[in-house]
Each structure stands twice: as structure tokens, then as C-alpha cells.
Amino acid sequence: MKIGRTLIAGLIVAGIATTAAVGDSHVDKATLAAIKARKAQMTLYNFNAGLLFGMAKGDIEYNAEAASAAAANLAAQAAMNQSRLWPAGSDTEALGIEVTRAKAAAWQSDSKAGEYGKALGMATVTMASAAGEGLEALRGAIGPIGKACTACHEDYRVPFN
Amino acid sequence: MKIGRTLIAGLIVAGIATTAAVGDSHVDKATLAAIKARKAQMTLYNFNAGLLFGMAKGDIEYNAEAASAAAANLAAQAAMNQSRLWPAGSDTEALGIEVTRAKAAAWQSDSKAGEYGKALGMATVTMASAAGEGLEALRGAIGPIGKACTACHEDYRVPFN
């Protein structure tokens, strides 16, 4: 991972420099609103998935009703039309890492982001059926959710360090 | 509104004092996560409803596909189970206005927050059918959405000033 870390460190420096030069006031308001909204989308993914992962790991006591509600929310969130959350040019290379950590590669023609999104959608539908059927059923459905999240973050999100 | 402003000013001072005394580090992590998630929920409400209000006012050009997508998202968001977003004790009187602007009154037995939430849900279902059917249909469905948002904010959210 040494090369990766060096590249990312360079990207962070470049990102900060871009932010300093561009400044939020010069970024289109609509773009900033979309970035804020997609961060909100991620916060809600994390809030609902976090409960399910916590139960799967045994950190949170299993509760069928709470698990079902979180899974239904997660599936509803994943099924939403998210096209307005990802306008062209709303990437870290254009706006700086202080504004967004979404790599421009996510918008390229060979991007797998859409594929990962579909995988997440399917995984959440499975989870929505499984979550209320007991801890083992929940555990059996959790893997593909984590896999889809991780795949997209590893490929298209600049890490914090 | 003079009495209201004075009361609110007092509440703001009390809120800041509470925050200073309590400090975020003493607030339960789960409570802070719930507050962050409900702010995310509001951000997404605003992102989707904002497009519809913008079209209704004529600030944004009407587009049936975009309006439909935003309205469907809004309805899905309103239909979610939101009980985990509002844990007891996550109010501005307990945690300070820097943490949350949700008044404790929202949790009281005579609270109309649930009623306003249901009104919003119904209004978004109507909008989900109307939004793609032309600008006049969208305009005809926008009133009850604004009314539900405003009712809850006026009763249960501390204003910024």
C-alpha cells in the first residue's frame, strides 16, 4: 500500500491547494447543495446499516422490530433516485478534499459506481426480508451490504489518511 | 412577536450555557448519532422538496422527470420509520442549541409532531402522483407539504434568531 498512500497524500495536498484557490464562494451553490445532500444520504445509510452491523457483531442486542425497521429504511434509501446527488464536476479533484472526497474516477465511463449501487440495492432488499427473522438470518444477509459499501469507498472515496 | 423573541433569546442563552456546561463529550454517542441522522433526514427533505418548491415558484424550470423523481424520493423519505431519529432527551433544553434546535415540547404527551409527520406523509403521497403531471398539478399539491413542514418547525424548532 506504500504507493497508494503516497498517491493519496499527494491528492490530499492537491485537494487542499485547490480548495484554498477556489474557495467555497466560487463553487456553484447547487453543486454544494448536492454534495451536502449526498453526505446526508451516506449518514442515513450509516445510521441504519450501523445498527444491523452492530447486531451482527453482537455489539448491539438483536431486536427483530428495530432490525426490520432499519433494514426497510436502508432498502428505501438505496432504492431512491440518486442522480441529483452526483452532478458532474462535484469531485475532489475539482473542488478539493475539504469539500468532497468523491474521486473524479466515479464519473468516468469505466466507473463501477453504478454497479456497486445496484449491488447495494439488491443486498438491502435481501436484508429487508431477513432482518426480522432472527439474528442468524440477519448475519446471513449482512455480507453483501458491507461488500458493496467497501467496494465503492475503496475505489471512489479518498481516505481520511 | 416581541414576547416570543424574548423567550427565544432566553432559550438561546440557556442553550449555550447548557452546552458549555455539558460539553459534547458528555453527551451519549448514540444520542449524537441520532441527532446527526435526523439532520441528514431534514437535509434530504429539503433537497427534494426544494426542487419542487423551486419549480412551483418558477425559479426552476419545470421538468416532469426530475419532479417525479424528487417527489418519489420525498415520499419514500417521509414513509420511513423515524423513531430512532428522536430519542428521549435529545432536545435543545437538555443538550443546548449548538447541538439541536428540537424543543422538548415535541416529546411531550400533547405534542403534535406525530400528527404533522403524518400530514407530511400524506402530502408527499399526493405529490408523488402529481409532480410528473405538469406544473399546475405540481402547484396544486405543494401547499400541504409546505404547511406540514412549517407547522412542525414553528411549534418545535428553535429559530436561528
Coordinates of C-alpha atoms in Angstrom, one line a residue:
Chain A
M1 CA 0.0 0.0 0.0
K2 CA 3.0 2.3 0.0
I3 CA 2.5 3.6 -3.5
G4 CA -1.2 4.1 -2.8
R5 CA -0.5 6.1 0.4
T6 CA 1.9 8.3 -1.4
L7 CA -0.5 8.9 -4.2
I8 CA -3.3 9.7 -1.8
A9 CA -1.0 12.0 0.2
G10 CA -0.3 13.9 -3.0
L11 CA -4.0 14.0 -3.8
I12 CA -4.8 15.5 -0.3
V13 CA -2.2 18.2 -0.8
A14 CA -3.5 18.9 -4.3
G15 CA -7.0 19.0 -2.9
I16 CA -6.3 21.4 -0.1
A17 CA -4.5 23.7 -2.6
T18 CA -7.5 23.6 -4.9
T19 CA -9.8 24.5 -2.1
A20 CA -7.7 27.3 -0.9
A21 CA -7.5 28.7 -4.5
V22 CA -11.1 28.1 -5.4
G23 CA -12.9 28.8 -2.1
D24 CA -16.4 27.7 -1.4
S25 CA -17.9 31.1 -2.5
H26 CA -16.8 30.3 -6.1
V27 CA -18.3 26.8 -6.1
D28 CA -21.8 26.7 -7.6
K29 CA -24.4 26.7 -4.8
A30 CA -26.4 23.9 -6.5
T31 CA -23.2 21.7 -6.5
L32 CA -22.6 22.4 -2.8
A33 CA -26.3 21.5 -2.1
A34 CA -25.9 18.2 -3.9
I35 CA -22.7 17.4 -2.0
K36 CA -24.4 18.2 1.3
A37 CA -27.4 16.0 0.3
R38 CA -25.2 13.0 -0.7
K39 CA -23.3 13.3 2.6
A40 CA -26.8 13.2 4.3
Q41 CA -27.6 10.1 2.2
M42 CA -24.4 8.5 3.5
T43 CA -25.1 9.5 7.1
L44 CA -28.5 7.8 6.9
Y45 CA -27.0 4.7 5.2
N46 CA -24.6 4.5 8.0
F47 CA -27.2 5.1 10.7
N48 CA -29.4 2.2 9.5
A49 CA -26.6 -0.1 8.4
G50 CA -24.7 0.6 11.6
L51 CA -27.5 -0.9 13.7
L52 CA -27.6 -4.0 11.6
F53 CA -23.8 -4.4 11.7
G54 CA -23.8 -3.8 15.4
M55 CA -26.3 -6.6 15.9
A56 CA -24.5 -8.9 13.5
K57 CA -21.3 -8.4 15.5
G58 CA -23.0 -8.8 18.8
D59 CA -22.3 -5.3 20.0
I60 CA -26.0 -4.4 20.0
E61 CA -28.6 -6.8 21.3
Y62 CA -30.7 -8.3 18.5
N63 CA -34.2 -6.9 18.3
A64 CA -36.4 -8.1 15.4
E65 CA -38.6 -4.9 15.2
A66 CA -35.6 -2.5 15.3
A67 CA -33.7 -4.6 12.8
S68 CA -36.6 -4.8 10.4
A69 CA -37.2 -1.0 10.6
A70 CA -33.6 -0.2 9.9
A71 CA -33.4 -2.7 7.1
A72 CA -36.6 -1.3 5.5
N73 CA -35.2 2.2 5.8
L74 CA -31.9 1.1 4.3
A75 CA -33.7 -0.5 1.3
A76 CA -35.9 2.5 0.8
Q77 CA -32.8 4.8 0.9
A78 CA -30.9 2.6 -1.6
A79 CA -33.9 2.5 -4.0
M80 CA -34.1 6.2 -4.3
N81 CA -33.2 8.1 -7.4
Q82 CA -29.8 9.5 -6.6
S83 CA -28.9 11.1 -9.8
R84 CA -29.2 14.7 -8.5
L85 CA -26.7 13.8 -5.7
W86 CA -23.8 13.3 -8.1
P87 CA -23.6 16.3 -10.5
A88 CA -20.7 16.4 -13.0
G89 CA -17.8 18.3 -11.5
S90 CA -18.6 17.6 -7.9
D91 CA -15.4 15.6 -7.3
T92 CA -12.5 16.0 -5.0
E93 CA -10.1 16.8 -7.9
A94 CA -12.3 19.8 -9.0
L95 CA -13.4 21.1 -5.6
G96 CA -10.8 19.9 -3.1
I97 CA -10.8 17.3 -0.3
E98 CA -12.3 19.7 2.2
V99 CA -15.4 19.9 0.1
T100 CA -15.8 16.3 -1.1
R101 CA -13.8 13.0 -1.0
A102 CA -15.6 11.6 -4.1
K103 CA -13.0 10.8 -6.8
A104 CA -13.5 12.0 -10.3
A105 CA -13.0 8.4 -11.4
A106 CA -16.5 7.7 -10.2
W107 CA -17.9 9.7 -13.1
Q108 CA -15.7 8.2 -15.8
S109 CA -17.1 5.9 -18.4
D110 CA -15.5 2.8 -16.9
S111 CA -16.8 3.7 -13.4
K112 CA -18.2 0.8 -11.4
A113 CA -20.1 3.1 -9.0
G114 CA -23.5 2.3 -10.6
E115 CA -22.8 -1.4 -10.4
Y116 CA -21.9 -1.1 -6.7
G117 CA -25.0 0.9 -6.2
K118 CA -27.1 -1.8 -7.8
A119 CA -25.4 -4.4 -5.7
L120 CA -26.2 -2.4 -2.6
G121 CA -29.8 -2.1 -3.7
M122 CA -30.1 -5.9 -4.1
A123 CA -28.3 -6.6 -0.8
T124 CA -30.7 -4.2 1.1
V125 CA -33.8 -5.9 -0.4
T126 CA -32.5 -9.3 0.8
M127 CA -31.7 -7.7 4.2
A128 CA -35.2 -6.2 4.4
S129 CA -36.7 -9.7 4.3
A130 CA -34.1 -11.3 6.6
A131 CA -33.6 -8.7 9.4
G132 CA -36.7 -9.6 11.3
E133 CA -36.3 -13.3 11.0
G134 CA -33.7 -13.8 13.7
L135 CA -30.0 -13.0 14.3
E136 CA -28.7 -15.8 12.1
A137 CA -30.9 -14.6 9.2
L138 CA -29.6 -11.1 9.7
R139 CA -26.0 -12.3 9.8
G140 CA -26.6 -14.3 6.6
A141 CA -27.6 -11.1 4.8
I142 CA -25.1 -8.6 6.1
G143 CA -22.0 -9.6 4.0
P144 CA -23.2 -8.2 0.6
I145 CA -24.1 -4.9 2.2
G146 CA -20.6 -4.4 3.7
K147 CA -19.1 -5.6 0.4
A148 CA -21.0 -3.1 -1.7
C149 CA -20.2 -0.2 0.7
T150 CA -16.5 -1.1 0.9
A151 CA -16.1 -1.6 -2.9
C152 CA -17.4 1.9 -3.7
H153 CA -15.5 3.5 -0.9
E154 CA -12.2 1.8 -1.8
D155 CA -12.4 2.7 -5.5
Y156 CA -14.0 6.1 -5.4
R157 CA -13.6 7.8 -2.0
V158 CA -10.3 9.4 -0.9
P159 CA -9.5 8.0 2.6
F160 CA -9.0 10.4 5.5
N161 CA -5.3 9.5 5.9
Chain B
M1 CA -43.7 38.6 18.3
K2 CA -41.9 40.6 21.0
I3 CA -42.6 38.2 23.8
G4 CA -41.7 35.3 21.5
R5 CA -38.4 36.8 20.6
T6 CA -37.5 37.5 24.2
L7 CA -38.4 33.9 25.2
I8 CA -36.3 32.6 22.4
A9 CA -33.4 34.8 23.2
G10 CA -33.6 33.5 26.7
L11 CA -33.7 29.9 25.4
I12 CA -30.7 30.5 23.2
V13 CA -28.7 31.8 26.2
A14 CA -29.8 28.9 28.3
G15 CA -29.0 26.5 25.5
I16 CA -25.5 27.9 25.1
A17 CA -24.9 27.7 28.8
T18 CA -26.1 24.1 28.9
T19 CA -23.8 23.2 26.0
A20 CA -20.8 24.9 27.7
A21 CA -21.6 23.1 30.9
V22 CA -22.4 19.7 29.5
G23 CA -20.0 19.6 26.6
D24 CA -20.4 17.2 23.6
S25 CA -18.0 14.7 25.2
H26 CA -20.6 14.1 28.0
V27 CA -23.5 13.6 25.6
D28 CA -24.2 10.0 24.8
K29 CA -22.7 9.0 21.5
A30 CA -25.9 7.2 20.4
T31 CA -27.8 10.4 21.0
L32 CA -25.4 12.5 18.9
A33 CA -25.6 9.9 16.1
A34 CA -29.4 10.1 16.2
I35 CA -29.3 13.9 16.0
K36 CA -26.8 13.8 13.1
A37 CA -29.1 11.3 11.3
R38 CA -32.2 13.4 11.8
K39 CA -30.4 16.5 10.5
A40 CA -29.4 14.3 7.5
Q41 CA -33.1 13.4 7.1
M42 CA -34.0 17.1 7.1
T43 CA -31.3 17.9 4.6
L44 CA -32.7 15.3 2.2
Y45 CA -36.3 16.5 2.7
N46 CA -35.1 20.0 1.9
F47 CA -33.1 18.8 -1.1
N48 CA -36.1 17.1 -2.7
A49 CA -38.8 19.5 -1.6
G50 CA -36.6 22.4 -2.6
L51 CA -36.7 21.3 -6.2
L52 CA -40.4 21.0 -6.1
F53 CA -40.9 24.4 -4.4
G54 CA -38.4 26.0 -6.9
M55 CA -40.5 24.6 -9.8
A56 CA -43.8 25.7 -8.2
K57 CA -42.4 29.3 -7.8
G58 CA -41.0 29.4 -11.3
D59 CA -37.4 29.7 -10.1
I60 CA -36.5 26.3 -11.6
E61 CA -37.8 25.2 -15.0
Y62 CA -40.4 22.5 -14.7
N63 CA -39.2 19.1 -15.7
A64 CA -41.6 16.2 -15.3
E65 CA -38.9 13.5 -14.9
A66 CA -36.9 15.5 -12.3
A67 CA -40.1 16.5 -10.4
S68 CA -41.3 12.9 -10.3
A69 CA -38.0 11.6 -9.0
A70 CA -37.8 14.3 -6.3
A71 CA -41.4 13.7 -5.3
A72 CA -40.9 9.9 -5.1
N73 CA -37.8 10.4 -3.0
L74 CA -39.6 12.7 -0.7
A75 CA -42.5 10.3 -0.3
A76 CA -40.1 7.4 0.4
Q77 CA -38.2 9.5 3.0
A78 CA -41.4 10.6 4.7
A79 CA -42.6 6.9 4.9
M80 CA -39.5 5.7 6.7
N81 CA -39.6 4.6 10.3
Q82 CA -38.1 7.6 12.0
S83 CA -38.4 6.5 15.6
R84 CA -34.7 6.1 16.1
L85 CA -34.1 9.7 15.0
W86 CA -35.8 11.2 18.0
P87 CA -34.6 9.5 21.2
A88 CA -35.8 10.9 24.6
G89 CA -33.6 13.6 25.9
S90 CA -32.2 14.7 22.5
D91 CA -33.8 18.1 22.8
T92 CA -32.4 21.7 22.9
E93 CA -33.3 22.2 26.6
A94 CA -31.2 19.1 27.5
L95 CA -28.3 19.4 25.1
G96 CA -28.1 23.1 24.1
I97 CA -28.9 24.9 20.9
E98 CA -25.5 24.2 19.4
V99 CA -26.3 20.5 19.4
T100 CA -30.0 20.6 18.4
R101 CA -32.8 23.0 17.9
A102 CA -35.6 20.5 18.6
K103 CA -37.7 21.7 21.5
A104 CA -38.5 19.3 24.4
A105 CA -42.2 20.1 23.7
A106 CA -42.0 17.8 20.7
W107 CA -41.7 14.8 23.1
Q108 CA -44.5 15.8 25.4
S109 CA -47.8 13.9 25.5
D110 CA -49.7 16.8 23.9
S111 CA -47.1 17.1 21.0
K112 CA -48.5 17.4 17.5
A113 CA -45.2 16.3 15.9
G114 CA -46.6 12.9 15.0
E115 CA -49.7 14.5 13.5
Y116 CA -47.6 16.8 11.4
G117 CA -45.4 13.9 10.3
K118 CA -48.5 12.0 9.2
A119 CA -49.7 15.1 7.3
L120 CA -46.4 15.4 5.6
G121 CA -46.5 11.7 4.6
M122 CA -50.0 12.1 3.1
A123 CA -49.0 15.3 1.3
T124 CA -45.9 13.6 -0.2
V125 CA -48.0 10.7 -1.5
T126 CA -50.3 13.2 -3.2
M127 CA -47.3 15.0 -4.6
A128 CA -45.7 11.7 -5.9
S129 CA -48.7 11.2 -8.1
A130 CA -49.0 14.9 -9.2
A131 CA -45.4 16.0 -9.8
G132 CA -45.0 14.4 -13.2
E133 CA -48.4 15.5 -14.5
G134 CA -47.5 19.1 -15.3
L135 CA -46.6 22.3 -13.5
E136 CA -50.2 23.1 -12.5
A137 CA -50.6 19.6 -10.9
L138 CA -47.4 20.1 -9.0
R139 CA -48.5 23.5 -7.8
G140 CA -51.8 22.0 -6.7
A141 CA -50.0 19.6 -4.5
I142 CA -47.3 21.8 -3.0
G143 CA -49.4 23.6 -0.3
P144 CA -49.9 20.8 2.2
I145 CA -46.2 19.9 2.0
G146 CA -45.1 23.5 3.0
K147 CA -47.9 23.6 5.6
A148 CA -46.7 20.4 7.3
C149 CA -43.0 21.5 7.3
T150 CA -43.9 24.9 8.7
A151 CA -46.2 23.7 11.3
C152 CA -43.6 21.4 12.9
H153 CA -40.8 23.9 12.6
E154 CA -42.9 26.7 14.1
D155 CA -44.0 24.6 17.1
Y156 CA -41.0 22.5 17.8
R157 CA -37.8 24.1 16.3
V158 CA -36.0 26.9 17.9
P159 CA -35.4 29.6 15.2
F160 CA -31.9 30.8 14.5
N161 CA -32.6 34.3 15.7

